[in-house]
CSV table of C-alpha atoms (C1' of nucleotides) in Angstrom, one decimal:
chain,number,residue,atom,x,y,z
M,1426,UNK,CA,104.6,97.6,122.9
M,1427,UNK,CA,106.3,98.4,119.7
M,1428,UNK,CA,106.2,100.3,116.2
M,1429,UNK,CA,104.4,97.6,115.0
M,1430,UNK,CA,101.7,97.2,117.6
M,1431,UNK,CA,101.1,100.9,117.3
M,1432,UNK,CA,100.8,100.1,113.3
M,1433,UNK,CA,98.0,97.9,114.3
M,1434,UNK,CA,96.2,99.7,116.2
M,1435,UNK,CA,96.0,103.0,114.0
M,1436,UNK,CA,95.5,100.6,111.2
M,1437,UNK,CA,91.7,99.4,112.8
M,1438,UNK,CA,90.8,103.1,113.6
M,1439,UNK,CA,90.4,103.3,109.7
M,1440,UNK,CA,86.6,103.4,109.0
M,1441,UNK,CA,85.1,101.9,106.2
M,1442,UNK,CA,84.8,103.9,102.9
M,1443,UNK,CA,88.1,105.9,104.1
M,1444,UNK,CA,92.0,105.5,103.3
M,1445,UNK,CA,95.3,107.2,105.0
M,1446,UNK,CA,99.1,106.8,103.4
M,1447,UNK,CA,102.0,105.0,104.5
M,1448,UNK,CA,103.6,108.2,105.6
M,1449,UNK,CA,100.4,109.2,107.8
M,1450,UNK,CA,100.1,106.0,109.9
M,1451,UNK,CA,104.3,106.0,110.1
M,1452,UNK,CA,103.7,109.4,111.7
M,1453,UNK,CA,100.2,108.5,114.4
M,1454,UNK,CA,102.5,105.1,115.2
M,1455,UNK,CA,105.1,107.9,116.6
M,1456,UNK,CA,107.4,107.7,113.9
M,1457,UNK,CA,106.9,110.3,110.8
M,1458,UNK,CA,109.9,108.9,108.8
M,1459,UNK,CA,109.0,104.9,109.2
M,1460,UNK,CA,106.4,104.4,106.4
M,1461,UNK,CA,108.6,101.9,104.5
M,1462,UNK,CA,108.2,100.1,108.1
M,1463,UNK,CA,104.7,100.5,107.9
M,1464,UNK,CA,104.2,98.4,104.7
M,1465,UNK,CA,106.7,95.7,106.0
M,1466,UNK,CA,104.7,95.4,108.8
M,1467,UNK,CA,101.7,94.7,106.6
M,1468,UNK,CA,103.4,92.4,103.9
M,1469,UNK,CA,103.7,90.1,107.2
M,1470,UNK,CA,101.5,90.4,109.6
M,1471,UNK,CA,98.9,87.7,110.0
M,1472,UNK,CA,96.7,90.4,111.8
M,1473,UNK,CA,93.5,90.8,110.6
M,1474,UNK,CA,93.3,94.9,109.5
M,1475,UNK,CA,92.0,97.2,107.2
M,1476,UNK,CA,95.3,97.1,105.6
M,1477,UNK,CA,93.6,97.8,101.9
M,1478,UNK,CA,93.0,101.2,103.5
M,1479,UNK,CA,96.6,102.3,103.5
M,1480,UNK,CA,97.8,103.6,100.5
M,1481,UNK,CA,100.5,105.3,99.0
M,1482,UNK,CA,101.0,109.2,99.1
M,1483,UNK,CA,99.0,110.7,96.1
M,1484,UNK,CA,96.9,107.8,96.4
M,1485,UNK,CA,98.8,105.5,94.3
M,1486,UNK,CA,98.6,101.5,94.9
M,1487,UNK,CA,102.2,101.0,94.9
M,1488,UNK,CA,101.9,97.3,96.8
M,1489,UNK,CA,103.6,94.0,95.0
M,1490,UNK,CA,102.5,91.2,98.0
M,1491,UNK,CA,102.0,88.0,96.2
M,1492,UNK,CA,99.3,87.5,98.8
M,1493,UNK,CA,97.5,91.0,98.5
M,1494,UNK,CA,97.9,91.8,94.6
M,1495,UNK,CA,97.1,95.7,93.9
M,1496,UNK,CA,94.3,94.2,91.9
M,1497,UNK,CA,92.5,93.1,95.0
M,1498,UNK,CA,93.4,95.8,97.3
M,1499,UNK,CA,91.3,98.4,94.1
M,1500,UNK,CA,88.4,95.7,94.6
M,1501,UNK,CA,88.2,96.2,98.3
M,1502,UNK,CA,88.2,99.8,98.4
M,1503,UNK,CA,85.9,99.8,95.6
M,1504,UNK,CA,83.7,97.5,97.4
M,1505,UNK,CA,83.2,100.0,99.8
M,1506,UNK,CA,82.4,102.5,97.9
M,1507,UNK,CA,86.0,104.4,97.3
M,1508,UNK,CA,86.5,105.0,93.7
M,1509,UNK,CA,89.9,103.9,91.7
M,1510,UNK,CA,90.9,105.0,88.7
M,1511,UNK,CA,92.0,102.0,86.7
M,1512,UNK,CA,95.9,104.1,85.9
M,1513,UNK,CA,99.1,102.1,86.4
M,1514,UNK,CA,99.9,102.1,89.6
M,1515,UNK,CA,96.0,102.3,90.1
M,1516,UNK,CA,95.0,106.2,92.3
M,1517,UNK,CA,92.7,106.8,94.8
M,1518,UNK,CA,90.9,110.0,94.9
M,1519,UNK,CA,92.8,110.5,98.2
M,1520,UNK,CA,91.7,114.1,98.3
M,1521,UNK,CA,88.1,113.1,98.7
M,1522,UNK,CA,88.5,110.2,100.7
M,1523,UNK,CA,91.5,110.6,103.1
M,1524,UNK,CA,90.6,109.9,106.9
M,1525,UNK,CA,90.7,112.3,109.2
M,1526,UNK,CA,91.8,110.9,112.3
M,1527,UNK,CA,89.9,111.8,115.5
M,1528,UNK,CA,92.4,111.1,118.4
W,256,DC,C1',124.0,87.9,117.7
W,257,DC,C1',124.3,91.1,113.6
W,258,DG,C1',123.9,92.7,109.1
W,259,DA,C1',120.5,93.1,105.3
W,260,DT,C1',116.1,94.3,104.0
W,261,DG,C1',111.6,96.6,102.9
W,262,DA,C1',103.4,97.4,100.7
W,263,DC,C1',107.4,104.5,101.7
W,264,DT,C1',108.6,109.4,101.3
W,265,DC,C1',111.3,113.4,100.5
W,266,DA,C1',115.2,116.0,98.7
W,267,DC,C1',118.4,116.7,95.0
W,268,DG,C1',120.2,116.7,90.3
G,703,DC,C1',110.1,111.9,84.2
G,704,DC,C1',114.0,109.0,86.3
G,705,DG,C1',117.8,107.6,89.4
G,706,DT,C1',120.1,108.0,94.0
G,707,DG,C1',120.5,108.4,98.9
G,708,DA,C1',118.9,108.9,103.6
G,709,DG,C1',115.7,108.1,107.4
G,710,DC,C1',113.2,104.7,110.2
G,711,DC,C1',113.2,100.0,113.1
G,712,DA,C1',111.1,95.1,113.5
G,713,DT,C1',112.2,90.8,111.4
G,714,DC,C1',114.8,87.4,108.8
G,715,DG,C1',118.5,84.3,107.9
DNA sequence: CCGATGACTCACG
DNA sequence: CCGTGAGCCATCG
């Protein structure tokens, strides 16, 4: 198994309602300094994850996926129940919402 | 096969 | 606030 698989696998621990950063899943995968790897893996996998639940440090929406606009990744998370504020990029109250991971 | 690349983050100026 | 460079490593062409 690789980087990638780990990705995945972090990636569906997220429950709903919660979000984690780039930089956080980068680190649980095994590597702390791979989160640019972290959003290629996303931008290409065909996996189906939580991957609106990963988010930028600070809880900005930095994405640009012509598949996965920002815009949709701020309905998701609003869907279930995370609130956006409607800036540019568009932030996450990380600080209230962050997921603590268990294991 | 091998170099370039990227939904990031941090340090420095 | 903005730009630059480095670190990471699976995939793409």
């Amino acid at each position: 198994m690789g980087f990638s698989q780990r990705v995945a696998e972090v990636i569906k621990q997220i429950p709903k309602g919660k979000v984690t950063t780039y930089g956080t899943v980068a680190a649980l995968a095994g590597s702390p300094r791979a989160a640019l790897m972290v959003g290629r893996f996303l931008a290409r996998t065909k996996i189906d994850l939580p991957w609106h639940r990963v988010i930028g440090k600070g809880g900005y929406i930095t994405i640009v996926n012509p598949f996965h606009p920002a815009e949709e990744q701020v309905a998701l998370l609003r869907s279930e129940g995370v609130r956006v504020k409607d800036q540019k990029p568009p932030k996450v109250e990380i600080g209230k919402y962050q997921w603590h991971p268990s294991e």
